[in-house]
Amino acid sequence: MSRAVLSLGANLGDRARALRTAIDALKADGLVARSTLYETPPWGPVEQPPYLNAVVVVRGERDAAGWLARAQELEQAAGRTREVRWGARTLDVDVVTVTGDDGVPVLSDDPALTLPHPRAHERAFVLVPWLSLDPTAVLPGHGRVADLVAALAADDVAAVVRWEHLR
């Protein structure tokens, strides 16, 4: 058994439907909790539309490689293609952390799956939804998520907007 924190994002097509479909699919994998949806500006050097993002916690019979495989299955089911790094996508699922049943975080420097996610500590679109989901969350090697959010630029945090409030 392991517990994983996954970050989901979509900025092509019906973004909300893509996220909700992936979250529904994760129920069979041991979905523990999910954040609300947040609209966020795109991250990276490629011009593209805004994202919807969410964070989920899952617990199940998978190891870290198994959670990565599941994330890639969800992306494939949503029609994800990988032509441009950091480009627009129908669904992006990142494995942020994996914790063993013993409570010990899984650490990996494997290029195929670096754990914890190597840029999660600087991404408001991961940290803000995660903090809303679990105010006591800790990103291994970086500290409390609340402290990481507080250390981000105020503009970056303010740009992560609860999506339900936009309608």
C-alpha positions as a printed Julia matrix, in Angstrom:
167×3 Matrix{Float64}:
   0.0    0.0     0.0
   1.08   3.55   -0.66
  -0.38   7.04   -0.6
   0.21   9.42   -3.49
  -0.47  13.09   -4.11
  -1.28  13.74   -7.76
  -1.58  17.09   -9.51
  -4.0   17.26  -12.43
  -4.27  19.99  -15.04
  -6.01  20.58  -18.36
  -6.2   23.52  -20.75
  -7.61  22.1   -23.98
 -11.2   21.13  -24.74
 -13.66  20.72  -21.88
 -11.13  21.2   -19.09
 -13.54  20.56  -16.22
 -14.86  17.39  -17.8
 -11.33  16.07  -18.37
 -10.42  16.63  -14.71
 -13.67  15.24  -13.36
 -13.4   12.15  -15.6
  -9.87  11.49  -14.32
 -10.92  12.05  -10.71
 -13.88   9.7   -11.14
 -11.56   7.06  -12.61
  -9.28   7.39   -9.57
 -12.13   6.32   -7.28
 -11.36   2.73   -8.31
  -7.72   3.3    -7.31
  -8.45   4.46   -3.78
  -9.29   8.16   -4.07
  -9.05   9.58   -0.55
  -9.66  13.28   -1.2
  -9.72  15.89   -3.95
  -9.39  19.64   -4.04
 -11.82  21.92   -5.76
 -10.9   23.07   -9.26
  -8.72  26.14   -9.7
  -8.11  28.21  -12.8
  -4.48  29.14  -13.27
  -2.35  30.89  -15.86
  -0.2   28.61  -18.02
   3.26  27.76  -16.73
   6.3   27.66  -18.96
   7.58  29.28  -22.15
   4.76  28.25  -24.51
   1.82  30.62  -25.1
  -1.43  28.78  -24.36
  -4.86  29.06  -22.7
  -5.38  28.99  -18.92
  -5.49  25.72  -17.03
  -7.9   24.14  -14.63
  -6.0   22.35  -11.89
  -6.77  20.07   -8.96
  -4.86  17.95   -6.48
  -5.96  14.5    -5.34
  -4.79  12.08   -2.7
  -5.02   8.37   -3.5
  -4.17   5.3    -1.43
  -3.87   1.88   -2.96
  -1.92  -1.19   -3.94
   0.52   0.65   -6.2
   4.14   1.59   -5.79
   5.58   4.84   -7.18
   6.03   3.35  -10.66
   2.46   2.09  -10.5
   1.13   5.59   -9.74
   3.14   6.98  -12.67
   1.73   4.29  -14.94
  -1.79   5.12  -13.76
  -1.19   8.84  -14.37
  -0.06   8.08  -17.91
  -3.11   5.84  -18.49
  -5.39   8.7   -17.46
  -3.56  11.1   -19.79
  -3.83   8.66  -22.68
  -7.55   8.14  -22.04
  -7.97  11.93  -22.28
  -6.18  12.07  -25.65
  -2.94  13.58  -24.34
  -0.18  14.0   -26.89
   3.39  15.09  -26.16
   4.63  17.15  -29.1
   5.71  20.26  -27.17
   7.3   20.27  -23.72
   5.19  22.4   -21.34
   2.67  22.85  -24.14
  -1.11  22.82  -24.02
  -2.7   19.53  -23.05
  -6.02  17.77  -22.66
  -4.8   16.3   -19.35
  -1.59  16.36  -17.37
  -1.21  14.17  -14.29
   1.96  14.56  -12.21
   2.97  12.35   -9.31
   3.94  14.89   -6.64
   4.7   12.57   -3.71
   4.4    8.92   -2.78
   4.5    7.71    0.81
   4.86   4.09    1.86
   2.49   2.4     4.28
   5.14   2.96    6.94
   4.78   6.73    6.5
   8.22   7.09    4.9
   8.28   9.22    1.72
   9.51   7.53   -1.43
  12.52   9.41   -2.79
  13.72   8.94   -6.35
  16.18  10.7    -8.63
  15.24   8.5   -11.6
  14.67  10.78  -14.62
  11.5    8.81  -15.44
  10.03   9.6   -12.0
  11.71  12.06   -9.67
  10.15  12.1    -6.2
   9.09  14.32   -4.75
   8.25  16.18   -7.96
  11.28  18.4    -8.58
   9.36  21.64   -9.21
   6.3   21.2    -7.0
   7.76  23.46   -4.31
   7.72  26.44   -6.7
   4.37  25.91   -8.41
   1.4   27.75   -6.97
  -0.96  25.71   -9.16
   0.12  22.6    -7.2
   0.63  24.07   -3.74
  -2.53  26.19   -3.41
  -4.99  23.37   -4.23
  -2.95  20.95   -2.08
  -3.01  23.34    0.87
  -6.78  23.76    0.53
  -7.14  19.99    0.58
  -4.73  19.32    3.46
  -3.6   22.28    5.61
  -1.04  20.04    7.36
   0.56  18.72    4.15
   4.33  18.43    3.92
   6.38  18.23    0.73
   9.3   15.92    1.59
  12.63  17.72    1.5
  10.95  21.14    1.29
   8.75  21.47    4.36
   5.17  22.4     5.11
   3.06  23.27    2.09
   1.63  26.25    4.01
   5.15  27.66    4.4
   5.94  27.02    0.73
   2.81  28.9    -0.34
   3.73  31.78    1.99
   7.18  31.96    0.36
   5.79  32.25   -3.18
   5.32  35.61   -4.87
   1.95  37.06   -3.86
   1.0   37.55   -7.55
   1.61  33.85   -8.27
  -0.63  32.78   -5.39
  -3.35  35.33   -6.28
  -3.42  33.99   -9.85
  -4.67  30.6    -8.6
  -8.43  31.21   -8.46
 -11.14  28.83   -7.29
 -12.91  28.0   -10.52
 -16.44  27.82   -9.12
 -16.19  31.5    -8.24
 -15.65  32.4   -11.88
 -19.09  31.24  -13.0
